[in-house]
Amino acid sequence: MIFSGGLYAAAETETSAEPVAKPAAIPAVKEEAPKDVMSELDELLKKNNKCLRCHSRDKFKTLEDGEELSLQVHKEDYISSAHGEVACVSCHEAIGNRKHPSKKTNISIASQRDYSLELNQSCRNCHDKKFAQYEGSIHASLVTQGSKKAPLCTDCHSAHAIETMANFDPVNDLPCKQCHENIYNAYTESVHGEARINGNVIRDSHIQAPICSDCHNAHEITALAIGDTIRSTCIGCHENVTLLHNQWLPNAGTHLEIVSCAVCHAPFAKRTFDFHLYDNVTGAPVTRPVDDELVQQKIQAIEESDGRVDPVEIWKTTGESGNQDQATDISLRSRMEVRSGVSAHQIAGKSFAVRTCDSCHQQESRLNQNVTVSIPGSDGRIQRVETDRESLSSVEAVNSISDFYALGGNPSKFLDILVLLSLAAGFAVPIGHFTMGKMIKELKERGEQ
Amino acid sequence: MSQIPSDPKQTDAWIKTRNPELYINPLPVRIWHWLNALGFVMLILTGTQIRYVNLFNLMSFETAIKTHNWVAFAVIANYFVWLGFYLFSDKITVYHPELNMRKFFDKAFKQIMYYSYGIFRGEKSPHNVVPHDKFNPMQSITYQIIMLMVVPMQFLTGIMMWDMKRFEGLINMVGGIHVVGTVHVMIYIFFISFTMIHAYMGALGKTPATHFREMFTGYEEEH
């Protein structure tokens, strides 16, 4: 590293405050900084200029896969970027540590992706905390699994025109859109996206409408489709949500726990009763290794047959494949969820939210027709398999699915028959008793005659 | 013994000259009974609407739930009128006038025979109603089971379902929400036929209105 931490930090702060005016900010730093530091900066800019003399030209390198890698760095973009004061060799360490490659000492690069993967590690040198967060993300997990599309640092931040967080905004083409376009479009049409586009104004009040990273984190990107994470994320901004629901919604606490916010607040979303395995010891959904063969075989068998699965079967399968050495207390839990990631982002204004209870609390509700089982992988991705309602009313399901209960939404033909029998008895006993009385009276009268 | 006049015109006059010895339904019991009856009918109706929201549309699901909850709490409060009256008065003897099981079963058998046959022949009920022993053995055992076991069970399961989050621990302890819900529904099923048959049996007095009138005035008429 050429820079000391102190100088780098000063440069970053300056950049964050006025990213666009970055070049103008350099003299300001110069005026305040000690002479020796300034000479280092001058030295750096000279060295960078040395690199940029060639690399600002439109040059290409042919890679082993035949693809052409652009070697061009737009000077103005780089200088005005968040890394404008960072030496080129800080990231391109290999070049800094040895002679610049030439036709004689050519560096062999398999593909652009391989080169990006190699250089990705250099971000850790300065951004170790952010990089550690990234390593725990679903993006990094996909990279580890060999995905060619999963984003590296430069895919979101770009390689040389690095932008600061302040410039990341959905209305300015947030990088998430590159891969998640459908979800991005749903977001921009949602109450959150519209408010953001309208300058963070909703109902004439100024608010801080969320962007992708507010719910999913910027670097420790997580999938929010299972468990309580999404609810706590919503409540993070909508603090009085419990109080507001308590004012009108019976069993508000339970509803907020087992019904995903989007189920009611994305009124046109397709919904599903979604089952997942829950570890009662850790208090979190059970995740399976992404390559869990037993579960994968089971799902494959289901897909090859009728495409539907009994949640109890999945429950058993996962129980069998569980770690026998570890004491586990696993049960099958259900939540009302929206069916897709797109639906989860179609959040409408409060006045459009579903408030009719019988949307869920009746047997024939269209919402009740969809039943799925989710198997979250250890990387956060979810495999969702369709099942049917019949399997939920089986004797075995009642024993294992302790949480599946919705007033008016639970099919129990046995209890329905008992209701009818009770009603019939309520009529039959009086009518029978009355008729019998009449008959005995008549017989008695005949006998007396 | 006082007896209800056969001429309806004289009934009012007869009611005004009540015999204190036949005052079998004191005011707290009458208040409890009729509030309870109204509450039960409302709970059964709203309960049916909640369970079968797609079959008929008496009211919205939200109204049904809220009405059910409010009426249920009123019925629970009313239960303590009944319990308090019998615990803190000497009237508790109406349920156990004498603690003799053999005699009890003997009387119970006679009462079953009366309801299944004797009543049609115009026989007199084997049970003689007096203030300290107003229930026949069948009524006594049925009402005790209902008031001390079935009704409290319905209250408890109902309260658990009213706020599942608050009573989560208790719900899990008794076997989960399925068990609680099923017990609540089973008792609801029992009360559907019980309420109908109870009302019919109330009409088996000297005239169909006799027992109903007794439950309003407090005075036994059939002597």
Coordinates of C-alpha atoms in Angstrom, one line a residue, chain A residues 248 250-251 253-254 257 355 357-358 361-362 364 401-402 404-405 407-408 410 412 415-416 418-419 422-423 425-427 429-430 433-434 436-437 440 444, chain B residues 50-54 61-62 65-66 69 115-117 119-121 161-165 168 177-178 181-182 185-186 188-190 192-193 196-197 200 204:
Chain A
W248 CA -58.5 -3.5 14.5
P250 CA -58.0 -9.8 16.0
N251 CA -55.0 -11.8 17.0
G253 CA -49.6 -10.6 17.2
T254 CA -50.2 -14.0 15.6
E257 CA -45.9 -13.5 13.1
R355 CA -58.5 -6.0 4.9
C357 CA -60.6 -11.5 6.6
D358 CA -62.4 -14.0 4.4
H361 CA -60.5 -17.5 6.4
Q362 CA -62.7 -19.6 4.3
E364 CA -63.0 -22.0 -0.7
I401 CA -48.2 -29.4 11.3
S402 CA -48.9 -27.7 14.6
F404 CA -51.3 -24.7 10.3
Y405 CA -54.5 -23.3 11.6
L407 CA -60.3 -20.0 11.4
G408 CA -62.7 -21.0 8.8
N410 CA -59.2 -25.5 7.9
S412 CA -62.2 -30.9 8.6
L415 CA -66.1 -31.9 12.3
D416 CA -68.4 -30.6 9.6
L418 CA -70.6 -33.6 13.5
V419 CA -72.0 -30.1 13.2
S422 CA -75.7 -32.0 16.1
L423 CA -78.1 -29.8 14.2
A425 CA -80.3 -34.0 16.7
G426 CA -81.5 -30.6 17.8
F427 CA -84.4 -31.0 15.4
V429 CA -85.0 -35.2 19.4
P430 CA -87.9 -32.7 19.9
H433 CA -90.2 -37.0 21.4
F434 CA -93.2 -34.9 20.4
M436 CA -93.8 -40.4 20.2
G437 CA -95.9 -38.6 22.8
I440 CA -98.6 -43.0 22.9
K444 CA -103.8 -44.8 25.3
Chain B
I50 CA -66.9 -17.6 11.5
R51 CA -66.6 -21.3 10.7
Y52 CA -68.7 -21.3 7.5
V53 CA -68.0 -17.9 6.1
N54 CA -68.6 -19.2 2.6
F61 CA -66.1 -12.2 9.1
E62 CA -64.6 -9.2 11.0
I65 CA -65.1 -12.3 15.2
K66 CA -65.5 -9.0 17.1
N69 CA -65.2 -11.9 21.3
Y115 CA -89.2 -38.6 30.1
S116 CA -89.3 -41.6 27.9
Y117 CA -92.7 -42.9 28.7
I119 CA -94.7 -38.0 30.4
F120 CA -96.7 -39.2 27.4
R121 CA -99.2 -40.9 29.6
M161 CA -57.8 -18.5 20.6
W162 CA -58.7 -14.9 21.3
D163 CA -55.1 -14.0 21.7
M164 CA -52.9 -16.9 20.5
K165 CA -49.7 -14.9 20.9
E168 CA -48.8 -19.3 23.1
I177 CA -53.7 -24.8 18.4
H178 CA -55.2 -27.8 16.6
G181 CA -59.5 -25.3 18.1
T182 CA -60.9 -28.8 17.9
V185 CA -65.5 -26.6 18.0
M186 CA -66.6 -29.9 19.6
Y188 CA -69.8 -25.7 20.0
I189 CA -71.2 -28.7 18.3
F190 CA -72.5 -30.1 21.6
I192 CA -76.0 -26.6 19.1
S193 CA -78.1 -29.6 19.9
M196 CA -82.3 -26.7 20.9
I197 CA -83.2 -29.7 23.1
Y200 CA -87.8 -28.0 23.7
L204 CA -92.7 -29.7 28.3

